[in-house]
Amino acid sequence: MSDNAGKQTPSRVSFIGLGVMGYPMAGHLAGSGYQVSVYNRTRAKAQKWVAEHGGQSAESPAAVAVEAQIVFTCVGNDDDLRAVTTGPDGAFEAMAPGAIFVDHTTASAKVARELAAAGAERGITFLDAPVSGGEAGAQKGILTVMVGGEPEAFERARPAIESYARSVGLMGPSGSGQLTKMVNQICLAGLLQSLAEGLDFAQRAGLDVEQVLAVISKGASQSWQMENRGVTMHRDEFDFGFAVDWMRKDFGLCLDEARRNGASLPVAALVDQFYARIQARGGSRWDTSSLIRLLRDN
Amino acid sequence: MSDNAGKQTPSRVSFIGLGVMGYPMAGHLAGSGYQVSVYNRTRAKAQKWVAEHGGQSAESPAAVAVEAQIVFTCVGNDDDLRAVTTGPDGAFEAMAPGAIFVDHTTASAKVARELAAAGAERGITFLDAPVSGGEAGAQKGILTVMVGGEPEAFERARPAIESYARSVGLMGPSGSGQLTKMVNQICLAGLLQSLAEGLDFAQRAGLDVEQVLAVISKGASQSWQMENRGVTMHRDEFDFGFAVDWMRKDFGLCLDEARRNGASLPVAALVDQFYARIQARGGSRWDTSSLIRLLRDN
């Protein structure tokens, strides 16, 4: 491939993992004019996607990755990610030198560095690129994407990523995307718990909780969560959004990393334990704003 | 006083307590055309205010309250508030029946109800009206004001309050303003601590912290505090803003009220204890974002 060809906008891309995030993200790529091939562990979902968006589906991560200039993935965790990259029939064995692998999974910084090194041996550039914004953000194509890896590959992949993102930032070398996502989750822990404590207090104090939210969300306690989850928390609605199981997985990554870098996370660790109690109450799939249920009487 | 006179916009008002909040608030009243008389425990400050804004100063809360249609105050705590209202030479003994007392102190719901009852015996309407927005909000005249008390008095006082407020809400009967302010402070506790944990983690992880803030503040962990205190926290700047001593006073009110209404506040109680450690380190006057200092190595 000539230098010029290498700098052209990639047009053939692949997407591995059509879950609640990957499905609409791959759809935005197709909608932006990319030729998209897809792979999903459950085949029926890949066939449904092709029926909706065109393109083609393949039988394995390796098969879908052949000829792709960029391979995207969004899977469950470190192990799933290793399976679709360096595992048997994984994408890395099929990708051409010069191709880019963009991983949208929220995973460890360790696996990101490991796969960046494994990719480099084959001439493949690996970018860790976890997202924030949830299912709604993926559907609307307004995700925030935090990327770790080499600047040149980042710039080549960026136009494709922007088909489903409002904000894309290169945060540093491999692993930096994952570490940035961890910072985001750490910031959420106490924010969500204190919002829950505030709203439960408001109700016990006999206040009109929705009016309280309308007033205080104009001041120093304002947050995206207050504006987007305050009313639903008060109304006891948790059957949507970002599930408690996923948050616990992410907190596990944060607490592991903190053991390595020496950070102290007293409130994140405490709120992680509160989520364990939510899981025990059957709330694994409830939105993370469900912390308020532990404070209520019933 | 005829019905019509009672419904005219009050033009003669008084302000008791020219601290960092009261001084600019009284200034906005004068700037909006009200005839403002002021009282301050330290006389020099009242004289300075009169030199800047006109009007007149008086020798006691009682003296300043004579002839005022609305008397405002913003003092330190429940005891200060009792002293300037029902104490010797307090405002209540001098106020005319039909006048309104608007208290901007962050105080207990209990003292608000007590003074509303004491005022009612004299034909004075008491409104508890704590504010949010801090010194900068008072100077710019963009405070949030949470009011408890009677709707008729609220509507009469509202235009004057709006001279320094962007958002004014009647939250319910006496005490409701204070309870709403407590909800606001409870929501801040874990939000601030988790922001501190996140930024300390980011630094230990080797990330560019200001870039991380720029990216994640577009997502689900966004907050007013992240946008307005994130960078200064990272730069270790705490010589401004809302002081730790004031926050501990407010948390004391919240935790007392929670004992009465049965609310559980695990993270607010924990963060209150972290602030005790900040005070022990000499940080009584530091901004509440100084929690990050407990997480750093030095």
Coordinates of C-alpha atoms in Angstrom, one line a residue:
Chain A
M1 CA 0.0 0.0 0.0
S2 CA 1.5 3.4 -1.0
D3 CA 1.7 6.3 1.5
N4 CA -1.1 8.0 -0.3
A5 CA -3.4 5.0 -0.1
G6 CA -2.6 4.7 3.6
K7 CA -3.8 8.2 4.2
Q8 CA -7.1 7.9 2.3
T9 CA -10.2 7.7 4.4
P10 CA -10.9 4.0 5.1
S11 CA -14.1 2.8 3.4
R12 CA -14.1 -0.9 4.3
V13 CA -14.6 -1.5 8.0
S14 CA -15.8 -4.3 10.3
F15 CA -17.7 -4.4 13.5
I16 CA -17.4 -7.2 16.0
G17 CA -20.1 -7.3 18.7
L18 CA -23.6 -6.1 18.0
G19 CA -24.9 -5.5 21.6
V20 CA -26.9 -2.6 22.8
M21 CA -24.0 -0.3 22.0
G22 CA -22.4 -2.0 19.0
Y23 CA -25.6 -2.5 17.0
P24 CA -26.4 1.2 16.6
M25 CA -22.7 2.2 16.4
A26 CA -22.3 -0.1 13.4
G27 CA -25.5 1.3 12.0
H28 CA -24.1 4.9 12.1
L29 CA -21.0 3.7 10.2
A30 CA -23.1 2.2 7.5
G31 CA -25.3 5.4 7.4
S32 CA -22.1 7.5 6.9
G33 CA -21.2 5.6 3.8
Y34 CA -18.8 2.9 5.1
Q35 CA -18.9 -0.6 3.7
V36 CA -19.6 -2.5 7.0
S37 CA -19.1 -6.2 7.6
V38 CA -20.4 -7.5 11.0
Y39 CA -19.8 -10.4 13.3
N40 CA -21.8 -11.3 16.4
R41 CA -21.6 -14.4 18.6
T42 CA -25.4 -14.8 18.2
R43 CA -25.7 -15.1 14.5
A44 CA -29.4 -14.0 14.3
K45 CA -28.5 -10.5 15.5
A46 CA -25.9 -10.1 12.7
Q47 CA -28.4 -11.3 10.1
K48 CA -31.0 -8.8 11.5
W49 CA -28.4 -6.0 11.3
V50 CA -27.6 -6.9 7.7
A51 CA -31.2 -6.9 6.8
E52 CA -31.6 -3.4 8.2
H53 CA -28.3 -1.8 7.1
G54 CA -27.0 -3.9 4.1
G55 CA -23.3 -5.0 4.1
Q56 CA -22.6 -8.6 5.1
S57 CA -22.1 -10.8 8.1
A58 CA -19.3 -13.2 8.7
E59 CA -18.8 -16.5 10.6
S60 CA -15.8 -15.5 12.8
P61 CA -13.9 -12.4 14.0
A62 CA -11.1 -13.5 11.6
A63 CA -13.4 -13.8 8.7
V64 CA -15.0 -10.4 9.3
A65 CA -11.6 -8.7 9.7
V66 CA -10.2 -9.7 6.3
E67 CA -9.8 -6.7 4.0
A68 CA -11.0 -4.2 6.6
Q69 CA -9.0 -1.1 7.0
I70 CA -10.5 -0.6 10.5
V71 CA -12.0 -3.3 12.7
F72 CA -14.2 -2.1 15.5
T73 CA -15.4 -4.0 18.5
C74 CA -17.6 -3.5 21.5
V75 CA -17.7 -6.6 23.7
G76 CA -18.2 -7.5 27.4
N77 CA -14.9 -7.6 29.1
D78 CA -11.2 -8.3 28.9
D79 CA -11.7 -12.0 28.2
D80 CA -14.2 -11.4 25.4
L81 CA -11.8 -8.9 24.0
R82 CA -8.9 -11.3 24.0
A83 CA -11.1 -14.0 22.4
V84 CA -12.0 -11.8 19.4
T85 CA -8.5 -10.4 18.8
T86 CA -5.7 -12.9 19.7
G87 CA -7.9 -16.0 20.3
P88 CA -8.4 -18.8 17.8
D89 CA -10.2 -17.3 14.7
G90 CA -9.5 -13.9 16.2
A91 CA -9.3 -10.7 14.1
F92 CA -5.6 -10.2 14.5
E93 CA -4.6 -13.3 12.5
A94 CA -6.6 -12.0 9.5
M95 CA -6.0 -8.3 9.6
A96 CA -3.6 -6.8 7.0
P97 CA -0.5 -4.9 8.2
G98 CA -1.4 -1.2 8.4
A99 CA -5.0 -1.9 9.5
I100 CA -6.3 -0.4 12.8
F101 CA -8.2 -2.1 15.5
V102 CA -10.5 0.2 17.5
D103 CA -11.8 -1.3 20.8
H104 CA -14.9 0.3 22.4
T105 CA -15.1 -2.2 25.2
T106 CA -14.7 -0.8 28.7
A107 CA -11.8 -3.0 29.7
S108 CA -8.6 -2.8 31.8
A109 CA -5.7 -0.6 30.8
K110 CA -3.6 -3.7 31.1
V111 CA -5.3 -5.6 28.3
A112 CA -5.2 -2.5 26.1
R113 CA -1.4 -2.3 26.5
E114 CA -1.1 -6.1 26.0
L115 CA -3.1 -6.0 22.7
A116 CA -1.3 -2.9 21.5
A117 CA 1.9 -4.8 21.8
A118 CA 0.5 -8.0 20.2
G119 CA -0.9 -5.9 17.3
A120 CA 2.4 -4.0 16.8
E121 CA 4.1 -7.4 16.2
R122 CA 1.8 -7.9 13.2
G123 CA 1.8 -4.3 12.0
I124 CA -1.7 -3.7 13.4
T125 CA -2.4 -0.5 15.4
F126 CA -4.6 -1.1 18.4
L127 CA -6.6 1.8 19.9
D128 CA -8.4 1.5 23.2
A129 CA -11.5 3.7 22.9
P130 CA -14.1 3.2 25.6
V131 CA -17.3 5.3 25.3
S132 CA -19.6 7.2 27.6
G133 CA -23.2 8.1 26.8
G134 CA -24.9 4.8 27.1
E135 CA -27.5 3.2 24.9
A136 CA -29.2 6.5 24.1
G137 CA -25.9 8.1 23.2
A138 CA -25.1 5.2 20.8
Q139 CA -28.5 5.4 19.2
K140 CA -28.3 9.1 18.7
G141 CA -24.7 9.0 17.6
I142 CA -23.6 11.4 20.3
L143 CA -21.1 9.3 22.3
T144 CA -18.0 10.6 24.1
V145 CA -15.0 8.5 23.0
M146 CA -11.8 8.4 25.0
V147 CA -8.9 7.0 23.0
G148 CA -5.5 5.7 23.9
G149 CA -2.8 4.8 21.3
E150 CA -0.8 6.3 18.5
P151 CA -1.7 9.7 17.1
E152 CA -1.4 8.7 13.4
A153 CA -3.8 5.8 13.7
F154 CA -6.1 8.0 15.9
E155 CA -6.3 10.6 13.1
R156 CA -7.0 7.9 10.5
A157 CA -9.8 6.3 12.6
R158 CA -11.3 9.6 13.8
P159 CA -13.7 10.3 10.9
A160 CA -15.3 6.9 11.2
I161 CA -15.6 7.2 15.0
E162 CA -17.2 10.6 14.6
S163 CA -20.1 8.9 12.8
Y164 CA -21.4 8.0 16.3
A165 CA -19.6 10.4 18.6
R166 CA -20.0 14.0 19.6
S167 CA -16.7 14.2 21.3
V168 CA -13.5 12.2 20.5
G169 CA -10.3 12.8 22.4
L170 CA -6.8 11.2 22.2
M171 CA -5.9 10.9 25.8
G172 CA -2.3 9.5 25.6
P173 CA -0.6 6.2 24.9
S174 CA -2.2 2.8 25.0
G175 CA -4.4 2.3 28.0
S176 CA -5.1 6.1 28.4
G177 CA -8.6 5.7 27.0
Q178 CA -9.5 3.0 29.6
L179 CA -7.9 5.1 32.4
T180 CA -10.0 8.1 31.3
K181 CA -13.2 6.0 31.4
M182 CA -12.3 4.9 34.9
V183 CA -12.0 8.5 36.0
N184 CA -15.5 9.1 34.6
Q185 CA -16.9 6.1 36.6
I186 CA -15.1 7.1 39.8
C187 CA -16.6 10.6 39.5
L188 CA -20.1 9.1 39.2
A189 CA -20.0 6.9 42.3
G190 CA -20.6 9.5 45.0
L191 CA -22.5 11.8 42.7
L192 CA -25.2 9.1 42.3
Q193 CA -25.2 8.1 45.9
S194 CA -25.5 11.7 47.2
L195 CA -28.3 12.4 44.7
A196 CA -30.1 9.4 46.1
E197 CA -29.5 10.6 49.7
G198 CA -30.7 14.1 48.8
L199 CA -33.9 12.9 47.1
D200 CA -34.8 10.4 49.9
F201 CA -34.2 13.2 52.5
A202 CA -36.4 15.6 50.4
Q203 CA -39.2 13.1 50.4
R204 CA -39.0 12.3 54.1
A205 CA -38.9 16.1 54.8
G206 CA -42.2 16.4 53.0
L207 CA -40.9 18.5 50.1
D208 CA -42.2 18.4 46.6
V209 CA -39.2 16.5 45.2
E210 CA -39.7 17.4 41.6
Q211 CA -39.9 21.1 42.4
V212 CA -36.8 20.8 44.6
L213 CA -35.0 19.3 41.6
A214 CA -36.1 22.0 39.3
V215 CA -34.7 24.7 41.7
I216 CA -31.5 23.1 42.8
S217 CA -30.5 21.9 39.4
K218 CA -29.9 25.6 38.5
G219 CA -27.2 25.8 41.2
A220 CA -23.9 24.4 42.5
S221 CA -25.3 20.8 42.9
Q222 CA -26.3 20.6 39.2
S223 CA -25.2 17.5 37.3
W224 CA -26.1 15.6 34.2
Q225 CA -27.4 12.8 36.5
M226 CA -29.6 15.3 38.5
E227 CA -31.1 16.6 35.3
N228 CA -31.5 13.2 33.5
R229 CA -32.1 10.8 36.4
G230 CA -33.5 12.9 39.3
V231 CA -37.2 12.7 38.3
T232 CA -37.0 9.0 37.4
M233 CA -35.2 8.1 40.7
H234 CA -38.0 9.9 42.6
R235 CA -40.6 8.0 40.6
D236 CA -38.8 4.7 41.2
E237 CA -38.1 4.0 37.5
F238 CA -35.0 2.0 36.9
D239 CA -35.9 -0.3 34.0
F240 CA -33.5 1.5 31.5
G241 CA -30.1 3.1 31.3
F242 CA -26.8 1.8 32.5
A243 CA -27.1 -1.5 34.4
V244 CA -25.8 -2.1 37.9
D245 CA -23.9 -5.2 36.7
W246 CA -22.0 -3.1 34.2
M247 CA -21.1 -0.5 36.8
R248 CA -19.8 -3.1 39.2
K249 CA -17.6 -4.5 36.4
D250 CA -16.3 -1.0 35.8
F251 CA -15.7 -0.3 39.5
G252 CA -13.8 -3.6 39.6
L253 CA -11.5 -2.2 36.9
C254 CA -11.1 1.1 38.8
L255 CA -10.3 -0.5 42.2
D256 CA -7.8 -2.9 40.5
E257 CA -6.0 -0.1 38.8
A258 CA -6.0 1.9 42.1
R259 CA -4.2 -0.9 43.8
R260 CA -1.5 -0.4 41.2
N261 CA -1.3 3.4 41.1
G262 CA -1.8 4.0 44.8
A263 CA -5.0 6.0 44.5
S264 CA -7.4 5.9 47.5
L265 CA -11.1 5.6 46.5
P266 CA -13.1 5.5 49.7
V267 CA -16.4 6.6 48.3
A268 CA -16.1 4.6 45.1
A269 CA -15.3 1.5 47.2
L270 CA -18.3 2.2 49.4
V271 CA -20.7 2.8 46.6
D272 CA -19.5 -0.4 44.9
Q273 CA -20.6 -2.3 48.0
F274 CA -24.0 -0.6 47.9
Y275 CA -24.4 -1.9 44.4
A276 CA -23.6 -5.4 45.7
R277 CA -26.7 -5.0 47.9
I278 CA -28.7 -3.8 44.8
Q279 CA -27.6 -7.0 43.0
A280 CA -28.7 -9.1 46.0
R281 CA -32.1 -7.5 45.8
G282 CA -32.5 -8.5 42.2
G283 CA -31.4 -5.2 40.7
S284 CA -28.6 -6.4 38.4
R285 CA -30.3 -4.9 35.4
W286 CA -31.6 -1.7 37.1
D287 CA -30.1 1.6 36.1
T288 CA -27.3 2.9 38.4
S289 CA -29.6 5.5 39.8
S290 CA -31.4 2.7 41.7
L291 CA -29.1 3.3 44.8
I292 CA -32.1 5.2 46.3
R293 CA -33.9 1.9 46.7
L294 CA -31.5 1.0 49.6
L295 CA -32.5 4.2 51.4
R296 CA -36.3 3.7 51.2
D297 CA -38.3 1.9 53.8
N298 CA -39.7 -0.8 51.6
Chain B
M1 CA -52.8 50.5 55.7
S2 CA -55.3 50.0 53.0
D3 CA -55.5 46.9 50.9
N4 CA -54.1 48.8 47.9
A5 CA -51.2 50.2 49.9
G6 CA -50.4 46.6 51.1
K7 CA -50.2 45.4 47.6
Q8 CA -47.9 48.1 46.3
T9 CA -44.3 47.2 45.6
P10 CA -42.4 47.8 48.8
S11 CA -39.9 50.6 48.4
R12 CA -38.4 51.0 51.9
V13 CA -36.4 47.9 52.9
S14 CA -33.7 47.1 55.5
F15 CA -30.8 44.7 55.4
I16 CA -29.2 43.2 58.5
G17 CA -25.8 41.5 58.1
L18 CA -23.4 42.8 55.5
G19 CA -21.1 39.8 55.2
V20 CA -19.7 38.4 52.0
M21 CA -23.2 37.6 50.9
G22 CA -25.3 40.3 52.5
Y23 CA -23.1 43.2 51.3
P24 CA -23.5 42.7 47.6
M25 CA -27.2 41.5 48.0
A26 CA -28.1 44.8 49.8
G27 CA -26.2 46.6 47.0
H28 CA -28.4 45.0 44.3
L29 CA -31.5 46.2 46.2
A30 CA -30.2 49.7 46.2
G31 CA -29.3 49.4 42.6
S32 CA -32.8 48.3 41.8
G33 CA -34.3 51.5 43.3
Y34 CA -35.2 50.4 46.8
Q35 CA -34.5 52.8 49.7
V36 CA -32.2 50.6 51.8
S37 CA -31.2 51.0 55.4
V38 CA -28.5 48.7 56.7
Y39 CA -27.3 47.3 60.1
N40 CA -24.1 45.4 60.7
R41 CA -22.5 44.2 63.9
T42 CA -19.2 45.8 62.9
R43 CA -20.3 49.4 62.2
A44 CA -17.4 50.3 59.9
K45 CA -18.8 47.9 57.3
A46 CA -22.2 49.5 57.4
Q47 CA -20.6 52.9 57.0
K48 CA -18.6 51.7 54.0
W49 CA -21.8 50.3 52.5
V50 CA -23.6 53.6 52.9
A51 CA -20.7 55.5 51.4
E52 CA -20.9 53.2 48.3
H53 CA -24.6 52.8 47.9
G54 CA -26.3 55.7 49.7
G55 CA -29.2 55.0 52.1
Q56 CA -28.5 55.0 55.8
S57 CA -27.1 52.8 58.6
A58 CA -28.7 52.2 62.0
E59 CA -27.4 51.3 65.5
S60 CA -29.5 48.1 66.1
P61 CA -31.6 45.6 64.3
A62 CA -34.6 47.3 65.9
A63 CA -33.6 50.7 64.7
V64 CA -33.0 49.6 61.1
A65 CA -36.3 47.7 60.9
V66 CA -38.6 50.7 61.8
E67 CA -40.7 51.7 58.8
A68 CA -39.3 49.0 56.5
Q69 CA -41.8 47.1 54.5
I70 CA -39.4 44.2 54.1
V71 CA -36.4 43.4 56.4
F72 CA -33.8 41.1 55.0
T73 CA -31.0 39.3 56.9
C74 CA -28.1 37.1 56.1
V75 CA -26.2 36.1 59.3
G76 CA -24.2 33.2 60.5
N77 CA -26.4 30.6 62.2
D78 CA -29.5 30.0 64.3
D79 CA -28.3 31.9 67.3
D80 CA -27.3 35.0 65.3
L81 CA -30.7 34.8 63.6
R82 CA -32.6 34.7 66.9
A83 CA -30.5 37.6 68.2
V84 CA -31.4 39.9 65.3
T85 CA -35.1 39.0 65.3
T86 CA -36.5 38.2 68.8
G87 CA -33.5 39.2 70.9
P88 CA -33.1 42.5 72.8
D89 CA -33.2 45.4 70.2
G90 CA -34.2 42.8 67.6
A91 CA -36.1 43.6 64.5
F92 CA -39.4 42.0 65.5
E93 CA -40.1 44.5 68.2
A94 CA -39.8 47.4 65.8
M95 CA -41.5 46.0 62.6
A96 CA -45.0 47.2 61.7
P97 CA -47.8 44.7 61.3
G98 CA -48.0 43.7 57.7
A99 CA -44.2 43.8 57.2
I100 CA -42.2 40.9 55.9
F101 CA -39.0 39.4 57.3
V102 CA -36.9 37.5 54.7
D103 CA -34.1 35.4 56.2
H104 CA -31.3 34.4 53.8
T105 CA -29.2 32.6 56.5
T106 CA -28.7 28.9 56.1
A107 CA -30.2 27.8 59.3
S108 CA -32.4 25.0 60.8
A109 CA -35.9 24.3 59.7
K110 CA -36.7 24.4 63.4
V111 CA -35.7 28.1 63.9
A112 CA -37.6 29.0 60.7
R113 CA -40.8 27.6 62.1
E114 CA -40.2 29.1 65.5
L115 CA -39.6 32.6 64.0
A116 CA -42.6 32.2 61.7
A117 CA -44.8 31.6 64.7
A118 CA -43.2 34.4 66.7
G119 CA -43.7 36.8 63.8
A120 CA -47.3 35.8 63.3
E121 CA -48.1 36.8 66.9
R122 CA -47.0 40.4 65.9
G123 CA -48.6 40.4 62.4
I124 CA -45.1 40.0 60.8
T125 CA -44.7 37.3 58.1
F126 CA -41.4 35.4 58.2
L127 CA -39.9 33.8 55.1
D128 CA -37.0 31.4 55.3
A129 CA -35.0 32.0 52.1
P130 CA -31.5 30.4 52.1
V131 CA -29.5 30.9 48.9
S132 CA -27.2 28.9 46.7
G133 CA -24.6 30.4 44.4
G134 CA -21.9 31.6 46.8
E135 CA -20.1 34.9 46.9
A136 CA -19.8 35.1 43.1
G137 CA -23.5 34.5 42.7
A138 CA -24.3 37.3 45.2
Q139 CA -21.9 39.7 43.5
K140 CA -23.4 39.0 40.1
G141 CA -27.0 38.9 41.4
I142 CA -27.6 35.4 40.1
L143 CA -28.4 33.5 43.3
T144 CA -30.8 30.6 43.6
V145 CA -33.3 31.4 46.5
M146 CA -35.3 28.6 48.1
V147 CA -38.2 30.0 50.1
G148 CA -40.5 28.6 52.8
G149 CA -43.6 30.5 54.1
E150 CA -46.9 32.0 53.0
P151 CA -47.6 32.5 49.3
E152 CA -49.0 36.0 49.7
A153 CA -45.9 37.3 51.4
F154 CA -43.7 35.4 49.0
E155 CA -45.3 37.2 46.0
R156 CA -44.9 40.6 47.7
A157 CA -41.2 40.0 48.5
R158 CA -40.3 38.3 45.2
P159 CA -39.5 41.4 43.1
A160 CA -37.0 42.6 45.7
I161 CA -35.4 39.2 46.0
E162 CA -35.1 39.0 42.2
S163 CA -32.8 42.0 42.3
Y164 CA -30.0 39.5 43.3
A165 CA -31.5 36.2 42.2
R166 CA -31.8 34.3 38.9
S167 CA -34.1 31.7 40.3
V168 CA -36.6 32.1 43.2
G169 CA -38.9 29.3 44.3
L170 CA -41.6 28.9 47.0
M171 CA -40.9 25.4 48.2
G172 CA -43.7 25.1 50.8
P173 CA -44.6 26.2 54.3
S174 CA -42.1 27.6 56.8
G175 CA -38.9 25.6 57.0
S176 CA -39.2 24.4 53.4
G177 CA -36.6 26.8 52.1
Q178 CA -34.1 25.5 54.7
L179 CA -35.0 21.9 53.9
T180 CA -34.4 22.4 50.2
K181 CA -31.0 24.0 50.9
M182 CA -30.2 20.9 52.9
V183 CA -31.1 18.7 49.9
N184 CA -28.7 20.8 47.8
Q185 CA -25.8 20.3 50.3
I186 CA -26.5 16.6 50.7
C187 CA -26.3 16.2 46.9
L188 CA -22.9 18.0 46.9
A189 CA -21.2 15.8 49.5
G190 CA -20.4 12.7 47.4
L191 CA -20.2 14.6 44.2
L192 CA -17.3 16.6 45.5
Q193 CA -15.5 13.6 47.1
S194 CA -15.9 11.5 43.9
L195 CA -14.6 14.4 41.8
A196 CA -11.6 14.5 44.1
E197 CA -11.1 10.7 43.9
G198 CA -11.4 10.8 40.1
L199 CA -8.9 13.6 39.6
D200 CA -6.4 12.2 42.1
F201 CA -6.7 8.8 40.3
A202 CA -6.2 10.5 36.9
Q203 CA -3.0 12.2 38.1
R204 CA -1.6 8.9 39.5
A205 CA -2.5 7.2 36.2
G206 CA -0.3 9.6 34.4
L207 CA -3.2 11.3 32.4
D208 CA -3.4 14.9 31.4
V209 CA -5.9 15.8 34.0
E210 CA -7.2 19.0 32.4
Q211 CA -7.7 17.2 29.1
V212 CA -9.6 14.4 30.9
L213 CA -11.8 17.1 32.5
A214 CA -12.5 18.6 29.1
V215 CA -13.6 15.3 27.7
I216 CA -15.6 13.7 30.5
S217 CA -17.4 17.0 31.3
K218 CA -19.4 16.4 28.1
G219 CA -20.7 13.1 29.4
A220 CA -22.7 11.4 32.2
S221 CA -20.3 12.5 35.0
Q222 CA -20.7 16.2 34.1
S223 CA -21.5 18.6 37.0
W224 CA -21.3 22.3 37.8
Q225 CA -18.6 21.4 40.3
M226 CA -16.6 19.5 37.6
E227 CA -16.9 22.4 35.2
N228 CA -16.2 25.1 37.8
R229 CA -13.9 23.4 40.3
G230 CA -12.2 20.6 38.4
V231 CA -9.3 22.6 37.1
T232 CA -8.7 24.6 40.3
M233 CA -8.8 21.3 42.3
H234 CA -6.2 19.9 40.0
R235 CA -4.1 23.0 40.4
D236 CA -4.4 22.9 44.2
E237 CA -6.2 26.3 44.4
F238 CA -8.6 26.5 47.3
D239 CA -8.3 30.1 48.5
F240 CA -11.8 31.1 47.3
G241 CA -15.3 29.8 47.1
F242 CA -17.4 28.1 49.8
A243 CA -15.4 27.5 53.0
V244 CA -15.1 24.1 54.6
D245 CA -16.3 25.6 58.0
W246 CA -19.6 26.7 56.4
M247 CA -20.1 23.3 54.7
R248 CA -19.6 21.6 58.1
K249 CA -22.1 23.9 59.7
D250 CA -24.6 23.0 56.8
F251 CA -23.9 19.2 57.1
G252 CA -24.6 19.6 60.9
L253 CA -28.0 20.9 60.0
C254 CA -28.6 18.1 57.5
L255 CA -27.5 15.3 59.9
D256 CA -29.6 16.8 62.7
E257 CA -32.7 17.0 60.5
A258 CA -32.1 13.4 59.2
R259 CA -32.2 12.2 62.8
R260 CA -35.7 13.6 63.0
N261 CA -37.0 12.5 59.6
G262 CA -35.3 9.1 59.5
A263 CA -33.2 9.6 56.4
S264 CA -30.0 7.7 56.1
L265 CA -27.0 9.7 54.8
P266 CA -24.0 7.4 54.7
V267 CA -21.9 9.4 52.2
A268 CA -22.8 12.8 53.6
A269 CA -21.8 11.6 57.1
L270 CA -18.6 10.2 55.7
V271 CA -17.7 13.3 53.7
D272 CA -18.5 15.5 56.8
Q273 CA -15.8 13.5 58.6
F274 CA -13.3 14.1 55.8
Y275 CA -14.0 17.8 56.2
A276 CA -13.1 17.5 59.9
R277 CA -9.7 16.2 58.7
I278 CA -9.4 19.2 56.4
Q279 CA -10.1 21.6 59.3
A280 CA -7.5 19.8 61.4
R281 CA -5.0 20.4 58.6
G282 CA -5.7 24.2 58.7
G283 CA -8.2 24.2 55.9
S284 CA -11.2 25.8 57.6
R285 CA -11.3 28.6 55.0
W286 CA -10.4 26.5 52.0
D287 CA -13.1 25.9 49.3
T288 CA -15.1 22.7 49.7
S289 CA -13.2 21.3 46.6
S290 CA -10.1 20.9 48.9
L291 CA -11.1 17.3 49.7
I292 CA -8.5 16.2 47.1
R293 CA -5.8 17.3 49.5
L294 CA -6.6 14.3 51.8
L295 CA -5.9 12.0 48.8
R296 CA -2.6 13.4 47.8
D297 CA 0.7 12.2 49.1
N298 CA 1.9 15.5 50.7

